[in-house]
Short mmCIF file of C-alpha atoms (C1' of nucleotides) in Angstrom, two decimals:
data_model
loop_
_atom_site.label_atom_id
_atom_site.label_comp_id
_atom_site.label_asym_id
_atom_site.label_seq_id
_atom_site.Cartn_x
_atom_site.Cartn_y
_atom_site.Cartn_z
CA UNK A 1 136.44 53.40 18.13
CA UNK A 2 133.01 52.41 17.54
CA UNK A 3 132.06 51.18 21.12
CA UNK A 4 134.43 52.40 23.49
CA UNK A 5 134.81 51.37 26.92
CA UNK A 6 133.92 52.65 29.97
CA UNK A 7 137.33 53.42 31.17
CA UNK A 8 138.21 54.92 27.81
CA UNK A 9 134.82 57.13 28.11
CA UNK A 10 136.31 58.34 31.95
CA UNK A 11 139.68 59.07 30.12
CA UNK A 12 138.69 61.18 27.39
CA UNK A 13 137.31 64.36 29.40
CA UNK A 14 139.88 63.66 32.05
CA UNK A 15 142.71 64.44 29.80
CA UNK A 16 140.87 67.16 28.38
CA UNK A 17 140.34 68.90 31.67
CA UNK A 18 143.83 68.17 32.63
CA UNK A 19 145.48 69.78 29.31
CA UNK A 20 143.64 72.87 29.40
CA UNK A 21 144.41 73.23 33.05
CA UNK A 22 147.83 72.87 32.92
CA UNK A 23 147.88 75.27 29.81
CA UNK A 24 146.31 77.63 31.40
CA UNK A 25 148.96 78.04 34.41
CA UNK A 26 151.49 77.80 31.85
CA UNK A 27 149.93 80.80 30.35
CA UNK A 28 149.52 82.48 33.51
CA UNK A 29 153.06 82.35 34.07
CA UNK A 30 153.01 79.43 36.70
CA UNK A 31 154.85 76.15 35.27
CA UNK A 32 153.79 72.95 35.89
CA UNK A 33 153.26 69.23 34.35
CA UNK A 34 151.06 67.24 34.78
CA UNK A 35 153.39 64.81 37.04
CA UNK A 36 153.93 67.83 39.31
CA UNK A 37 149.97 68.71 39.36
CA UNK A 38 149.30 65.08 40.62
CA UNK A 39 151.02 65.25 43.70
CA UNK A 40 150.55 69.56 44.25
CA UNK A 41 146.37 68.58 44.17
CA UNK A 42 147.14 66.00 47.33
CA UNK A 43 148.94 68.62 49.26
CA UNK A 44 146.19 69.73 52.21
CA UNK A 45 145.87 72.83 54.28
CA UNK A 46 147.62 71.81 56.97
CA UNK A 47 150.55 70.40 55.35
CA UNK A 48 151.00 66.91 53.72
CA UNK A 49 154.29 64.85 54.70
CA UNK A 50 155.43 63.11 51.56
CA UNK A 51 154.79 58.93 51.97
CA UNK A 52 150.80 60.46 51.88
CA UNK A 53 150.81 62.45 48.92
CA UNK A 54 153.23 59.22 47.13
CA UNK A 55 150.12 56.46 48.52
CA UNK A 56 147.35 59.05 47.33
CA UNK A 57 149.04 59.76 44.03
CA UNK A 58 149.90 55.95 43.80
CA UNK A 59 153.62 56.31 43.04
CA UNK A 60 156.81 55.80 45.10
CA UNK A 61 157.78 58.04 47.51
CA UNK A 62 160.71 58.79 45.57
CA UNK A 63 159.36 59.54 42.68
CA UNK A 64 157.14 62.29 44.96
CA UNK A 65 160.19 63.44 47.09
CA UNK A 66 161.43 63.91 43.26
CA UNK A 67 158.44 65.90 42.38
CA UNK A 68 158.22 67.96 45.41
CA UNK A 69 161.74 68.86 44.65
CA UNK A 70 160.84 70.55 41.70
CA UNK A 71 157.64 72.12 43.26
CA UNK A 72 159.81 73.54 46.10
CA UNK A 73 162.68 74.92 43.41
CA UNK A 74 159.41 76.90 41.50
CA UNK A 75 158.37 78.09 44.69
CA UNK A 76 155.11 76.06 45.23
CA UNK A 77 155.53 74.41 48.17
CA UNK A 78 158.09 74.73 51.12
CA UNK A 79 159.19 71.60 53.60
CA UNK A 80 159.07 72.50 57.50
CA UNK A 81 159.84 70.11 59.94
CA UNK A 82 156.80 68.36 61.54
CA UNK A 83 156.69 68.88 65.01
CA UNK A 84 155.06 65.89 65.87
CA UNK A 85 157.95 63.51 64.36
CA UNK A 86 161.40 64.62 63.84
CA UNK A 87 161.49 61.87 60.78
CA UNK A 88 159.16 63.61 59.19
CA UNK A 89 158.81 66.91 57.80
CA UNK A 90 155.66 68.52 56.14
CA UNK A 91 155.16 70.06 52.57
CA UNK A 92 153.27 73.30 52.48
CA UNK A 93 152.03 75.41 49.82
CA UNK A 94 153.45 79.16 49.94
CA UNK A 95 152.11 81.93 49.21
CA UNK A 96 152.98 81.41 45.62
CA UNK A 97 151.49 78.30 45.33
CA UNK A 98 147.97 79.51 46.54
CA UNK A 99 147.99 81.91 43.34
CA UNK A 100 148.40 78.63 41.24
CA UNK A 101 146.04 77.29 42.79
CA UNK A 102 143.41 79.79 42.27
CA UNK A 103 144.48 79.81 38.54
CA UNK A 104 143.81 76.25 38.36
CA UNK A 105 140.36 76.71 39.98
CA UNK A 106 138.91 79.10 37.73
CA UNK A 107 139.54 77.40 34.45
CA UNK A 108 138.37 74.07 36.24
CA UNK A 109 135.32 76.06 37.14
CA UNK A 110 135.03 77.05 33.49
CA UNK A 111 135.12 73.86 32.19
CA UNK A 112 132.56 72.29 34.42
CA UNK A 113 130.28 75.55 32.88
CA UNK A 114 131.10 74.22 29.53
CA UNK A 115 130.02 70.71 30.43
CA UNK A 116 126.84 71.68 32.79
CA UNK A 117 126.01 73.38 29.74
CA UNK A 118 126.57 70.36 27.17
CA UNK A 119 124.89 68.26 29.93
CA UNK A 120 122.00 69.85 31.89
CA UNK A 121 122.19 70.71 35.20
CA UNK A 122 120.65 67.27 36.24
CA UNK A 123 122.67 65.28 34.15
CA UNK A 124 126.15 66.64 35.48
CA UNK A 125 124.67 66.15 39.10
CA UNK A 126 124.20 62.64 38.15
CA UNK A 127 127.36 62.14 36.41
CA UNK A 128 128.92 63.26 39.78
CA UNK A 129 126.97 61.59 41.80
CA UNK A 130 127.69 58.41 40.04
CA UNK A 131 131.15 58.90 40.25
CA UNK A 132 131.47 59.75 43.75
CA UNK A 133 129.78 56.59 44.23
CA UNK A 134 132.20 54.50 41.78
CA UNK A 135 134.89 56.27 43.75
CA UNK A 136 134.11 54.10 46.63
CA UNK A 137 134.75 50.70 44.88
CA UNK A 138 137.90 51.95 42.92
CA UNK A 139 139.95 54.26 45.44
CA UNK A 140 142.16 52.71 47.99
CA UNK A 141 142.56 56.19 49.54
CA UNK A 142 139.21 57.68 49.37
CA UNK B 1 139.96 65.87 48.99
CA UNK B 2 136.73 66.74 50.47
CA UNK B 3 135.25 67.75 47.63
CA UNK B 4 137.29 66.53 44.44
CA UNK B 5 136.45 68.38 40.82
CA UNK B 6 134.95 66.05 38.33
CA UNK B 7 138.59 66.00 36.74
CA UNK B 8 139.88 64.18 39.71
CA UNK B 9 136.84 62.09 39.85
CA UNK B 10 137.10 60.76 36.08
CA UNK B 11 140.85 59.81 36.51
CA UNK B 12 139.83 57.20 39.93
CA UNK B 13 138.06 54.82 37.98
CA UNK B 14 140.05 55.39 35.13
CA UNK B 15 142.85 54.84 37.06
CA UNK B 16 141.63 51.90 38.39
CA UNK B 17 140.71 50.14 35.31
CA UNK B 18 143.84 50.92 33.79
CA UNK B 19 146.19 49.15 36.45
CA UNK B 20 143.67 46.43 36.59
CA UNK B 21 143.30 45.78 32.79
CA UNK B 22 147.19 45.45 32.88
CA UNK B 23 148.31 43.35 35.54
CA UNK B 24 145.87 40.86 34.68
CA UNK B 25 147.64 40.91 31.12
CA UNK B 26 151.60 40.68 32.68
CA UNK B 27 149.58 37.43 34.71
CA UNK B 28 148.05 36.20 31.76
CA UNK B 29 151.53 36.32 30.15
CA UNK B 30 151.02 39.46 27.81
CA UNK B 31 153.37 41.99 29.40
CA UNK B 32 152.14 45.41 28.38
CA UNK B 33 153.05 48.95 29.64
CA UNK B 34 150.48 51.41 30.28
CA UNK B 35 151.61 53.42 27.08
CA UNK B 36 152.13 50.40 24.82
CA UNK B 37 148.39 49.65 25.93
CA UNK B 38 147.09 53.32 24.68
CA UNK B 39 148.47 52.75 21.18
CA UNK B 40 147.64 49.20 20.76
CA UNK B 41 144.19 50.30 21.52
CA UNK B 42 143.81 52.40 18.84
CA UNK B 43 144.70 49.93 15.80
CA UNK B 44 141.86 48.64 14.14
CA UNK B 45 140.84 45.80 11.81
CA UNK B 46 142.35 46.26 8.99
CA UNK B 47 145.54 47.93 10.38
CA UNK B 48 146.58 51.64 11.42
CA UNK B 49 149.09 54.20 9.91
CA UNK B 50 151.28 55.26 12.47
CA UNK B 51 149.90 58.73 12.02
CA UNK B 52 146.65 58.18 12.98
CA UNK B 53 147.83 56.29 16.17
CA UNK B 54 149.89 59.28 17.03
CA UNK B 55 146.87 61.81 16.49
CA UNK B 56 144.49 59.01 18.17
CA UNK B 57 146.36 58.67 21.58
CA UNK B 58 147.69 62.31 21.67
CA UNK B 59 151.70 61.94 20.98
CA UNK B 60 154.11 62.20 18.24
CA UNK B 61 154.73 60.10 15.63
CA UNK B 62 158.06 59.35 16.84
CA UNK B 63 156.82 58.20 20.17
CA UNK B 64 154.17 56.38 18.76
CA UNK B 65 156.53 54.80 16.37
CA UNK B 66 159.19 54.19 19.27
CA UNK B 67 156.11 52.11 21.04
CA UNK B 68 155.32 50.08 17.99
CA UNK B 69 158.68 49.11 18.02
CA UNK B 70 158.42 47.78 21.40
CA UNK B 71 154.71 45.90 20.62
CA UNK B 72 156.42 44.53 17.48
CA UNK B 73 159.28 42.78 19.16
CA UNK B 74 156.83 41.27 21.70
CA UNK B 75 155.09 39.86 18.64
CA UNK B 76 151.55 41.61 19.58
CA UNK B 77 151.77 43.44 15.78
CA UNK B 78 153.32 43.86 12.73
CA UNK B 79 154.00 46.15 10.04
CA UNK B 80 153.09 45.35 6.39
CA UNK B 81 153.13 47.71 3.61
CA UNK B 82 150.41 49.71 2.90
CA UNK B 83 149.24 48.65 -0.76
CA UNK B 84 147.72 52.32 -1.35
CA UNK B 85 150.63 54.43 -0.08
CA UNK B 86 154.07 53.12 -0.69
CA UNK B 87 155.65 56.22 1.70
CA UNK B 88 152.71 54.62 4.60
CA UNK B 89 153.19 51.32 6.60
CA UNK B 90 149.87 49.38 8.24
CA UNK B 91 150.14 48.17 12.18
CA UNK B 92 148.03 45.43 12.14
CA UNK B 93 147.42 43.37 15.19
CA UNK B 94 148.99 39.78 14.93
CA UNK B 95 147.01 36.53 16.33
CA UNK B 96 149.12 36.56 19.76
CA UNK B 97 148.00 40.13 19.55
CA UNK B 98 144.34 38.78 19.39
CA UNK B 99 145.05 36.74 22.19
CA UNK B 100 145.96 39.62 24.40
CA UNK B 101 143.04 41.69 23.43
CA UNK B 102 140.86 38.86 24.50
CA UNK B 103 142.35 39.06 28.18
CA UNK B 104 141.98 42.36 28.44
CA UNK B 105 138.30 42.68 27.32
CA UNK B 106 137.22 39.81 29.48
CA UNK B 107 138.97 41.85 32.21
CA UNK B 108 137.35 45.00 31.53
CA UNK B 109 134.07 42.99 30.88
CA UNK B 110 134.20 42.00 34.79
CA UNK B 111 135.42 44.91 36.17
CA UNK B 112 132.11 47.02 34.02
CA UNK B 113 130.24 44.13 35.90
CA UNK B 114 131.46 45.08 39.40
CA UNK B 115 130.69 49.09 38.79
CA UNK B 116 126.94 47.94 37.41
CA UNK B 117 126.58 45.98 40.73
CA UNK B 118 127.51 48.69 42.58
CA UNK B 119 125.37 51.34 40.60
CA UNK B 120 122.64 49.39 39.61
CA UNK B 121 121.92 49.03 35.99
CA UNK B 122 119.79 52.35 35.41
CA UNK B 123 122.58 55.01 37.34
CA UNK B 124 125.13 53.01 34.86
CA UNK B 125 123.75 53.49 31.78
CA UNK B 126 122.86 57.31 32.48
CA UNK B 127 126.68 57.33 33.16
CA UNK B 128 128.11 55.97 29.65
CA UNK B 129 124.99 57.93 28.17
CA UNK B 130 126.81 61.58 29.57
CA UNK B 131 130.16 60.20 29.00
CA UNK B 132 129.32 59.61 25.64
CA UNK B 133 127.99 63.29 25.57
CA UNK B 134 130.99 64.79 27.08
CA UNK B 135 133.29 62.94 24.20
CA UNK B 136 131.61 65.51 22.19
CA UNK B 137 132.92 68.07 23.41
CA UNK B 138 136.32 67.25 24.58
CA UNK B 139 137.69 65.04 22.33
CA UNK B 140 139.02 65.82 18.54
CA UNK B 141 139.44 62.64 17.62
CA UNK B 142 135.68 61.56 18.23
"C1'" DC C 1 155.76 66.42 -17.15
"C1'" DT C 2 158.16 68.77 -13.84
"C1'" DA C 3 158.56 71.81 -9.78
"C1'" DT C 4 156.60 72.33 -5.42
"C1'" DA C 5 154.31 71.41 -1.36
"C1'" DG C 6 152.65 68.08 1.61
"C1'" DT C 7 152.59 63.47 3.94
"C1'" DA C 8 154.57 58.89 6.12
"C1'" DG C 9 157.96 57.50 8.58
"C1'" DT C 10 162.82 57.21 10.74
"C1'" DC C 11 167.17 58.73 13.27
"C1'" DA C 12 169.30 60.93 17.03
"C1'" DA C 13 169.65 63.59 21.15
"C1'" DA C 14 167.85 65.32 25.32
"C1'" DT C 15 164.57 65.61 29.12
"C1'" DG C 16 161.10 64.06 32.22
"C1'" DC C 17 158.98 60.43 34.81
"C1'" DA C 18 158.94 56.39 37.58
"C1'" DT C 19 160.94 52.28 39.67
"C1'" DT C 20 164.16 49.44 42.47
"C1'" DG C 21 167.43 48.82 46.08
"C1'" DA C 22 170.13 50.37 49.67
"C1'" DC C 23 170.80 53.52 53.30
"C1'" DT C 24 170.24 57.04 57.68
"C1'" DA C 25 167.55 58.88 61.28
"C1'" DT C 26 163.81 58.62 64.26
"C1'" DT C 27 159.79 56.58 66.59
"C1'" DT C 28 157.09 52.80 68.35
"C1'" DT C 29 156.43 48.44 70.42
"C1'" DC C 30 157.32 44.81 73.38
"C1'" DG D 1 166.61 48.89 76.10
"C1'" DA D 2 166.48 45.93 71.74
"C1'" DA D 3 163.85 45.05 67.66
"C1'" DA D 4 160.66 46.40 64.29
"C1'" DA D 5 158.47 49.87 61.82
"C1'" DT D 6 158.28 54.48 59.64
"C1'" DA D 7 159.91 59.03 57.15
"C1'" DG D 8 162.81 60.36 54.11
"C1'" DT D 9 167.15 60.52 51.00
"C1'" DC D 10 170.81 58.87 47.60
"C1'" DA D 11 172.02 56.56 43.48
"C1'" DA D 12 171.26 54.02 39.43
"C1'" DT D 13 168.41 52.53 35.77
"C1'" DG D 14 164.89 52.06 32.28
"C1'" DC D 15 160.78 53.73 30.17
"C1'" DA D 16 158.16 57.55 28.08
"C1'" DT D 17 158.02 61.66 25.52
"C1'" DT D 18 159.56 65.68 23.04
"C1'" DT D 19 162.09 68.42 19.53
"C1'" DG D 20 164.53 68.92 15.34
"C1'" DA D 21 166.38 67.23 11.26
"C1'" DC D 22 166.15 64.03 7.70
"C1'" DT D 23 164.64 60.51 3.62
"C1'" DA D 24 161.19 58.69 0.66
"C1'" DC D 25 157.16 59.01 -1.65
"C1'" DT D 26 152.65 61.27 -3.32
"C1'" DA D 27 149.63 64.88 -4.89
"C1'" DT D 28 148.87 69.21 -7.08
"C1'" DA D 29 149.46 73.19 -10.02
"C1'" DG D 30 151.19 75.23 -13.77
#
DNA sequence: CTATAGTAGTCAAATGCATTGACTATTTTC
DNA sequence: GAAAATAGTCAATGCATTTGACTACTATAG
């Protein structure tokens, strides 16, 4: 791997980030995989109904009704009707799930330390910045 | 996602890439899964021991081994013995193997193109250049 | 030169992840 | 009000991945 491409280059810390995250909660006595973490990191304040967090996640919404099964069973999330559409119904994250959550941030946090520190503060604002900027050309949900 | 961490932020373009860099191979006539793809990647010139593909792309030798299978019967590789180790066997990518390679690095040749457009040449290049940094830190295999 | 430990790879079973297709219930549109 | 679209579920299937146990071969130490 002389040379490696730029999507390999975006994989590497991604994967890195993601195992040490989902170690961590393991640790920490909160469950997850990665699968799971996908969809839980699309779920918003206010409640997410599933077909969004499938499209943002870019999977079926079977496969994330699936998920969200297994999120609700750990006591993650909970489903309450939406009152806006009785089709619908809106997946929350409980009490629970906030403590995850938090979990998750701080070793996240950590690990963008780490890199700032590897980095420079100026080059991790521009490796952000880029990105943010690549997100616009390569994320049909941004 | 108001503010996504950078972990988020690597996996869009990766992401992206990815899905692109492999439909245009199942057009092109090269069906590949995106796990077939992350082994293949990893054999070089003069052929790979399954071992090292395993460590490479993160998975077991029996999964890696279980993929090869697959790769082998669509005639992208084969396995020869290796003339050093008579317990080892060498992957080694065949010439319709080549041919798929080719597609894909054409592919990912544009699709660098497009995020340089976007970026401009100078914002792109400090990109790789921190990638590049960050692989030293997060990744074993480097 | 032989006993031992280590390495390369396979076999088999089980689980997790993701997809497709078909279906119900509800809402929207015309 | 009828037709089309949307939210979600059920069921079946195949792919991906893991764990544990195993065979064959190599390297090392005594």
């Amino acid at each position: 791997m002389a040379d490696p491409n730029l999507g390999v280059l975006l994989f590497i810390p991604y994967r890195h980030m993601e195992q040490r995250i989902i170690a961590a909660l393991n640790r920490a006595g909160y469950p997850v995989t990665a699968a799971q973490a996908h969809i839980f990191q699309r779920i918003n304040d206010e409640g997410s109904r599933l077909v969004e967090l499938a499209e943002a996640a870019s999977t079926t919404k079977q496969n994330a009704g699936f998920l969200v099964d297994q999120l609700e069973k750990q006591g993650y999330v909970e489903r309450v009707p939406d009152p806006r559409d009785a089709r619908a119904r809106l997946v929350r994250i409980t009490a629970r799930g906030r403590e995850a959550v938090a979990v998750a941030a701080g070793v996240e946090a950590a690990i963008e330390r780490e890199w700032r520190e590897h980095l420079g503060a100026d080059e991790t604002e521009q490796l952000r910045a880029a990105l943010l900027r690549l997100r616009q050309i390569t994320d049909p949900y941004a």
